[in-house]
Coordinates of N, CA and C in Angstrom, one line a residue:
X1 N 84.1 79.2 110.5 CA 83.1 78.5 109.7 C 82.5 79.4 108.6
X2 N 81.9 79.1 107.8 CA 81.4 79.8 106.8 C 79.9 80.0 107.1
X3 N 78.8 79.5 107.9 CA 77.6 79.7 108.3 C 77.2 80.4 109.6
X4 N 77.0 81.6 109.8 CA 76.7 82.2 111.2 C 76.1 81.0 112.0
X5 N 76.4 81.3 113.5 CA 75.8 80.5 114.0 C 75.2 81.1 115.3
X6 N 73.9 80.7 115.4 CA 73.6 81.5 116.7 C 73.2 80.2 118.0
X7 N 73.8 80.4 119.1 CA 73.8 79.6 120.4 C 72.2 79.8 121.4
X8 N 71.8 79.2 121.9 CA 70.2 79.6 123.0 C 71.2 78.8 124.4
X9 N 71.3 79.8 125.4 CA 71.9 79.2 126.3 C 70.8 79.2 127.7
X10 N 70.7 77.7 127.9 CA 69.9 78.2 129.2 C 70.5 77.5 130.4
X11 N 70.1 77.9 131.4 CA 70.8 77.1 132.8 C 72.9 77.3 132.7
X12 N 72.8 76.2 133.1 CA 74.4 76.7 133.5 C 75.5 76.4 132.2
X13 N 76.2 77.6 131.8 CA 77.0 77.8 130.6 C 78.2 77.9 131.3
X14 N 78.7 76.7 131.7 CA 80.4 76.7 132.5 C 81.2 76.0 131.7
X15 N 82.2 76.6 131.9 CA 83.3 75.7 131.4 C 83.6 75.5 129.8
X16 N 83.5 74.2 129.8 CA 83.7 73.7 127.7 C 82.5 74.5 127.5
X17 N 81.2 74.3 128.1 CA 79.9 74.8 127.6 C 79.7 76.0 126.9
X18 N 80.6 77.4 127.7 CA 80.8 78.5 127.8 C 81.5 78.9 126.4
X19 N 83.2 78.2 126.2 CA 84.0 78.0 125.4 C 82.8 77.4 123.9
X20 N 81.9 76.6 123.9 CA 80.8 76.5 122.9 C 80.4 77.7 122.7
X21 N 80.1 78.4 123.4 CA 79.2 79.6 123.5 C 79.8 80.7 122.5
X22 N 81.2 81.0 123.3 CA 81.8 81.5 122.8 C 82.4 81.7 121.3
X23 N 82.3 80.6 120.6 CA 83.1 80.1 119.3 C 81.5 80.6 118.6
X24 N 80.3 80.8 118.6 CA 79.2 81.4 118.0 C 79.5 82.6 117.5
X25 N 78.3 83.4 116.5 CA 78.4 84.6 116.6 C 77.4 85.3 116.7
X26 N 76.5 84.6 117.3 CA 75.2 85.5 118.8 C 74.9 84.7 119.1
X27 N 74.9 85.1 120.8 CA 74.4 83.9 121.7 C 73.1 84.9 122.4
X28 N 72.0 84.3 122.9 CA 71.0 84.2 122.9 C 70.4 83.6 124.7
X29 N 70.8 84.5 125.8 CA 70.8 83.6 126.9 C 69.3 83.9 127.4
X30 N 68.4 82.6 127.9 CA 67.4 82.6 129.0 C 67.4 83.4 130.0
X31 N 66.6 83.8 131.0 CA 67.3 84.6 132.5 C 68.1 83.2 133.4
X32 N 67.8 81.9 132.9 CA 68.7 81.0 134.1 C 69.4 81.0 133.9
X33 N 70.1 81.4 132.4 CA 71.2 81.1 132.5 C 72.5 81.5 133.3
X34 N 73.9 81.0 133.7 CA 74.6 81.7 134.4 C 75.9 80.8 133.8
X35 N 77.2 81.8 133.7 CA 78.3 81.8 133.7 C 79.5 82.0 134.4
X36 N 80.4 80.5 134.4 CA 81.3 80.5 135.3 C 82.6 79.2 134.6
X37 N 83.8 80.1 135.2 CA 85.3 79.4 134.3 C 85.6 78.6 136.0
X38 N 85.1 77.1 135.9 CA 85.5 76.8 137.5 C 87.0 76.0 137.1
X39 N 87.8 76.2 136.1 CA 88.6 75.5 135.7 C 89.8 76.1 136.4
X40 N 90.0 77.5 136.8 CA 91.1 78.0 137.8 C 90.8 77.0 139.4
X41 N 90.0 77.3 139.5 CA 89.7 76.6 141.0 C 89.9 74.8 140.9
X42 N 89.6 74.2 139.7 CA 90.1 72.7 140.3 C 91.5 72.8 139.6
X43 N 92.4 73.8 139.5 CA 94.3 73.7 139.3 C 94.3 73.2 137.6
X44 N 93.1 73.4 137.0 CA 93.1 73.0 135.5 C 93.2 74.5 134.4
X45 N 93.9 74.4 133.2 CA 93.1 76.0 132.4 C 92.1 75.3 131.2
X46 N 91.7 76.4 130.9 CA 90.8 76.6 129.7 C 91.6 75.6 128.8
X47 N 90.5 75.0 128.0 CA 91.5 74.5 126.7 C 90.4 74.3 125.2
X48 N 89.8 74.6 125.3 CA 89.2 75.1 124.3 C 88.4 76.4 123.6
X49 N 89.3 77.0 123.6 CA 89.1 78.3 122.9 C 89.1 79.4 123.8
X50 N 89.0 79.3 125.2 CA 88.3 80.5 125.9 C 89.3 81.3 126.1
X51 N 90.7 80.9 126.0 CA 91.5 81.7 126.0 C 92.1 82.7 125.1
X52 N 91.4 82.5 123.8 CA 91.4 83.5 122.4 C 90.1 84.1 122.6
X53 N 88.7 83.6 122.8 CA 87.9 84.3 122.2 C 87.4 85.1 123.3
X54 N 86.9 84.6 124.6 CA 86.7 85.2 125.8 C 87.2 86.1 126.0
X55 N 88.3 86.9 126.0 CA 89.0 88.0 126.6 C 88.1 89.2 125.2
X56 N 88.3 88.6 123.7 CA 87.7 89.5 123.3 C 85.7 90.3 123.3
X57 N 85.1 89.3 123.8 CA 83.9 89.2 124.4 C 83.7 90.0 125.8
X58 N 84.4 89.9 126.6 CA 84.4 90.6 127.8 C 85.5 90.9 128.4
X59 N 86.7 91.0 128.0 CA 88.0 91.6 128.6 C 88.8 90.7 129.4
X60 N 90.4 91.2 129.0 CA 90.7 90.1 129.9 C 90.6 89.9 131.0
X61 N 90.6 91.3 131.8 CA 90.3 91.5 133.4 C 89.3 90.7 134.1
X62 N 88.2 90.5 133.3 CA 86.9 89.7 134.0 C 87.3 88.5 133.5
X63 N 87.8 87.6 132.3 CA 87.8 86.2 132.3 C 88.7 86.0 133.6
X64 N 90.0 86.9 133.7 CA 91.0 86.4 135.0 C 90.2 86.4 136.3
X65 N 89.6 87.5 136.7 CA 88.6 86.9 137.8 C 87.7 86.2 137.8
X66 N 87.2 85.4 136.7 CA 86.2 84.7 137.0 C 87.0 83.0 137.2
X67 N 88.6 83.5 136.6 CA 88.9 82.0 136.7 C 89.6 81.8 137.7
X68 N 90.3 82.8 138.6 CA 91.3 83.5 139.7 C 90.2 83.1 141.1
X69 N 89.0 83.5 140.6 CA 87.6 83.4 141.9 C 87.3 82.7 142.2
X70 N 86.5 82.1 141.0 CA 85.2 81.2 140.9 C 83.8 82.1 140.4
X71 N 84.0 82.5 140.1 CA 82.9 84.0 139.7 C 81.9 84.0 138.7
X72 N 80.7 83.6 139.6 CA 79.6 83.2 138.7 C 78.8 84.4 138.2
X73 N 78.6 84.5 136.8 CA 77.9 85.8 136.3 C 76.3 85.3 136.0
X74 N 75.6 86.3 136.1 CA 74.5 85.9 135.9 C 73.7 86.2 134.5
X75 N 72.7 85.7 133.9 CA 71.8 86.2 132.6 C 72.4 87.6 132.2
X76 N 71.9 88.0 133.3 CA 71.4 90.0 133.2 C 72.9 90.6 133.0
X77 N 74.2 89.9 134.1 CA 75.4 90.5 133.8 C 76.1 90.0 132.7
X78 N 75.5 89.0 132.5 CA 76.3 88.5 131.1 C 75.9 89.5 129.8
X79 N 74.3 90.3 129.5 CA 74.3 90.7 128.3 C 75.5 92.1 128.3
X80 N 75.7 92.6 129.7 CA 76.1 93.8 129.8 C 77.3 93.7 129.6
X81 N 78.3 92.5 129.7 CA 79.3 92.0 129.8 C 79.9 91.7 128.8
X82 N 78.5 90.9 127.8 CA 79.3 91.0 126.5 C 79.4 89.4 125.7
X83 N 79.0 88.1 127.4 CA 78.7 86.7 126.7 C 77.6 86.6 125.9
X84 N 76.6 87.6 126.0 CA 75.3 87.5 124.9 C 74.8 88.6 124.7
X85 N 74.5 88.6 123.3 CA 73.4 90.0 123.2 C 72.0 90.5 123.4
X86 N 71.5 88.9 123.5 CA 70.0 88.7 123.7 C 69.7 88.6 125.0
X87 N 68.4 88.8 125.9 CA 68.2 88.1 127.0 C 66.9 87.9 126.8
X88 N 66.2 86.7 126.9 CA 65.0 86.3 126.9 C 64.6 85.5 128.6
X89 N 62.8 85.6 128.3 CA 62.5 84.7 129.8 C 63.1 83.1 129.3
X90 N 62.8 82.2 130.4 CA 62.8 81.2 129.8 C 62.1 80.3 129.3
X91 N 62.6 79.6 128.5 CA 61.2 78.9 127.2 C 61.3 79.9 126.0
X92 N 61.6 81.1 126.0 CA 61.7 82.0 124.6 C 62.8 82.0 123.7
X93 N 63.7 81.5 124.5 CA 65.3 81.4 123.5 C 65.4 81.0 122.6
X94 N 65.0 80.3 122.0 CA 64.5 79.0 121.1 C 64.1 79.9 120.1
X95 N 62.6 80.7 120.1 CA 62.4 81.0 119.6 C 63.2 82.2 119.0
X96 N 63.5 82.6 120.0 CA 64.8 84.0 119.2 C 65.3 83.7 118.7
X97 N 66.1 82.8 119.3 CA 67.3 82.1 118.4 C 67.3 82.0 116.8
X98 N 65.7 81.4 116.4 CA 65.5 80.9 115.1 C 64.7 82.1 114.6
X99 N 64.6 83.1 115.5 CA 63.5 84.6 114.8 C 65.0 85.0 113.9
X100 N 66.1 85.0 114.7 CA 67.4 85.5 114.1 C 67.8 84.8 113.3
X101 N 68.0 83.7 113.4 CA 69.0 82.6 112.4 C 67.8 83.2 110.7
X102 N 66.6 83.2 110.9 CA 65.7 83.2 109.8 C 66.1 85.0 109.0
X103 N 66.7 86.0 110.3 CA 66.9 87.2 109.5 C 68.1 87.2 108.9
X104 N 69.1 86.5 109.7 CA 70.5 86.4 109.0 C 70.6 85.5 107.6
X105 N 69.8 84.7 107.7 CA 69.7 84.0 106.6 C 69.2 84.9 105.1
X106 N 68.4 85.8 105.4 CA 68.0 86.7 104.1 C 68.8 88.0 103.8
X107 N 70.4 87.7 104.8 CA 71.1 88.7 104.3 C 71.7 88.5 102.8
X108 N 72.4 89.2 102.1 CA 73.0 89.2 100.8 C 74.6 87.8 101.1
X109 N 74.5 87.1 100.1 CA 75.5 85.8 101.0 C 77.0 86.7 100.9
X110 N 76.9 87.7 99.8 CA 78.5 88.2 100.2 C 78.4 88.9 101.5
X111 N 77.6 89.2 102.1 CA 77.3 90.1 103.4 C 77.8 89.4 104.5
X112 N 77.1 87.8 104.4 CA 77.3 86.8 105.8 C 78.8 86.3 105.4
X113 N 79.1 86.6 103.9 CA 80.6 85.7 104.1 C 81.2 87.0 104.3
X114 N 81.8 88.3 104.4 CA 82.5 88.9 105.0 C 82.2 89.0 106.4
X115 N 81.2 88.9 107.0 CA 80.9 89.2 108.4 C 81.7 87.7 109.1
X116 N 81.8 86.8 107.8 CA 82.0 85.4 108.9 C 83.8 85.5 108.6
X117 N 84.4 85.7 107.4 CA 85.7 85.6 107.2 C 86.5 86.7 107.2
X118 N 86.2 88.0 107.1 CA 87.0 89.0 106.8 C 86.6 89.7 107.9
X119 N 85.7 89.8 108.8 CA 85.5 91.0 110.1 C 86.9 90.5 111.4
X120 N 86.7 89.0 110.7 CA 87.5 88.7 112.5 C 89.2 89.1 111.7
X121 N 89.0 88.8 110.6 CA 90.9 89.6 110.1 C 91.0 90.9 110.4
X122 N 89.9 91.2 109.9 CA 90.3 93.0 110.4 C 90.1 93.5 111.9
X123 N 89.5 92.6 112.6 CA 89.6 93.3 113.9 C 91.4 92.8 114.8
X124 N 91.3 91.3 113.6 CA 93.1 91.0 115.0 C 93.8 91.8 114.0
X125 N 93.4 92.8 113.0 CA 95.1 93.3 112.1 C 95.1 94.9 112.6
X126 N 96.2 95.3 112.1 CA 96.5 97.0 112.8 C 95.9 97.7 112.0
X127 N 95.1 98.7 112.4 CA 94.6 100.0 111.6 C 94.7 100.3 110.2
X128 N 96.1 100.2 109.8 CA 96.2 100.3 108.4 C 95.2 99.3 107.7
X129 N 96.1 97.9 107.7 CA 95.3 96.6 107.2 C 94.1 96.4 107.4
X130 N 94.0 96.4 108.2 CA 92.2 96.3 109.0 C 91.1 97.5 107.6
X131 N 91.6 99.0 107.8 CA 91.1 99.5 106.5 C 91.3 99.6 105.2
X132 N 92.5 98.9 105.0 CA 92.5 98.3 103.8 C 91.5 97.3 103.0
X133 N 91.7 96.1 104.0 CA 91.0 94.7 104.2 C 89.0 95.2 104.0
X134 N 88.8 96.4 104.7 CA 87.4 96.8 104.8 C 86.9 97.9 103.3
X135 N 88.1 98.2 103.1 CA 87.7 98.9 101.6 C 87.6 97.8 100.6
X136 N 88.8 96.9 100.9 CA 88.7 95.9 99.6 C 86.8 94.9 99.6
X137 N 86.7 94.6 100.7 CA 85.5 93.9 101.1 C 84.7 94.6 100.7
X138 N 84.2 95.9 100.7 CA 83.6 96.7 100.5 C 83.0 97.2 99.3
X139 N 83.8 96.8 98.7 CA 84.2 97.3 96.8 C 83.5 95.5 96.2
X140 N 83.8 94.8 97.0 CA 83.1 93.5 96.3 C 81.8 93.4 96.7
X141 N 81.7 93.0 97.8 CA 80.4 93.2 98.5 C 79.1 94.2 97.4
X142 N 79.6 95.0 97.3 CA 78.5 96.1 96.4 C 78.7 96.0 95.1
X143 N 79.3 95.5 95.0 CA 79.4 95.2 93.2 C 78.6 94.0 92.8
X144 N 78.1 93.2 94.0 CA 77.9 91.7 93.6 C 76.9 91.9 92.8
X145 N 76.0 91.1 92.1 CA 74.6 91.2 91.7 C 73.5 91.4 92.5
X146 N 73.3 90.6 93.7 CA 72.6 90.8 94.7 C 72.9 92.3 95.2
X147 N 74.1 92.3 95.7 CA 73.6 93.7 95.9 C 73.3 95.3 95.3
X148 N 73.9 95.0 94.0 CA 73.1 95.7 92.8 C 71.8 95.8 93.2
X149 N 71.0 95.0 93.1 CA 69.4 94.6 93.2 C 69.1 95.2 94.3
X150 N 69.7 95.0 95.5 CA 69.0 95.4 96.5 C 69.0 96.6 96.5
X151 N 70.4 97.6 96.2 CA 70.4 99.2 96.1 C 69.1 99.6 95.6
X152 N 69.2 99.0 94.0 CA 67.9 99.6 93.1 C 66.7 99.7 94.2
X153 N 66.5 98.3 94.7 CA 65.0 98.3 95.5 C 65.3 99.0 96.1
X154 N 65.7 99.3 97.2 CA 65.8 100.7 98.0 C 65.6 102.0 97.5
X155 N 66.8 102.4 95.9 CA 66.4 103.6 95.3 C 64.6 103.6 95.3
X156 N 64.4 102.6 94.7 CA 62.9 102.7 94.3 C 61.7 102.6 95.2
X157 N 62.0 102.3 96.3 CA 61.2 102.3 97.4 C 60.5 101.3 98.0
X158 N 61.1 100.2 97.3 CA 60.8 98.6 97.5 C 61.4 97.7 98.4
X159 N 62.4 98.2 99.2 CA 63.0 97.7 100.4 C 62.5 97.8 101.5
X160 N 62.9 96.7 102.6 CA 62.1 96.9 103.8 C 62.9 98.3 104.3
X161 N 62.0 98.6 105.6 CA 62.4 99.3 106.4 C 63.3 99.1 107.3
X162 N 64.1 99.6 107.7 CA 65.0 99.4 109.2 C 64.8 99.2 110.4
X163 N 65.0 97.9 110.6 CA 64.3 97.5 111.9 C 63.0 96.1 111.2
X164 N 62.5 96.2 109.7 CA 61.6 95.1 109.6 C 62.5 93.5 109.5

């Protein structure tokens, strides 16, 4: 897609739910939430997306035992794991969710369009390509007018800080 999207997951993220989760690009879990592929255990597989994107999120070793098991992960193992990067109590997701959607939104749009179309080419292509593909992005990205602008403000001491 062409618009970052960020996911609030609370309670149980199984299954298609999970495979939603996964197709985002930050997810945002409550402590209830918990994660589980029960689709090995009723003789069914994945069929939407978890079998491309999941393995790159947490490896393929853990999607096969969670689908080989039954193997429920919880909030806390999931940020470590790699299904989210956020952990909030619950009731606060929501709000992250949209504290972030509101930062990503004031990035430079050539910024959010390479991060959305050109990061996932260079991560499935080989070393060569991959830094080719990141020079060429690179050389546009900074040329644009926006980010002209934004350099200067930084030269001049008008940019936020890191971390605002």
């Amino acid at each position: 897609g062409t618009i970052p999207v960020v996911a609030v997951t609370h309670g149980a993220c199984v299954g298609g739910g999970l495979e939603i989760a996964s197709a985002c690009h930050i997810r945002v879990a409550e402590q209830s939430t918990f994660y589980a592929l029960p689709e090995g255990q009723r003789g069914i597989f994945v069929g939407g997306g978890a079998s491309v994107r999941l393995p790159k999120l947490i490896g393929m070793a853990r999607m096969t035992d969670m689908m080989l098991t039954g193997r429920v992960i919880t909030a806390e193992e999931g940020v470590w794991m790699g299904f989210s990067q956020y952990l909030e109590q619950d009731g606060n997701g929501l709000a992250k969710g949209i504290e972030l959607a509101k930062k990503i939104a004031q990035n430079a749009g050539m910024t959010n369009y390479a991060l959305m179309h050109v990061l996932p080419k260079i991560v499935d292509s080989g070393q060569a390509e991959g830094l080719l593909m990141e020079s060429l992005m690179a050389s546009i990205a900074s040329n644009s007018p926006e980010a002209q602008q934004r350099l200067k403000d930084f030269l001049e001491g008008r940019a936020k800080k890191v971390g605002e």
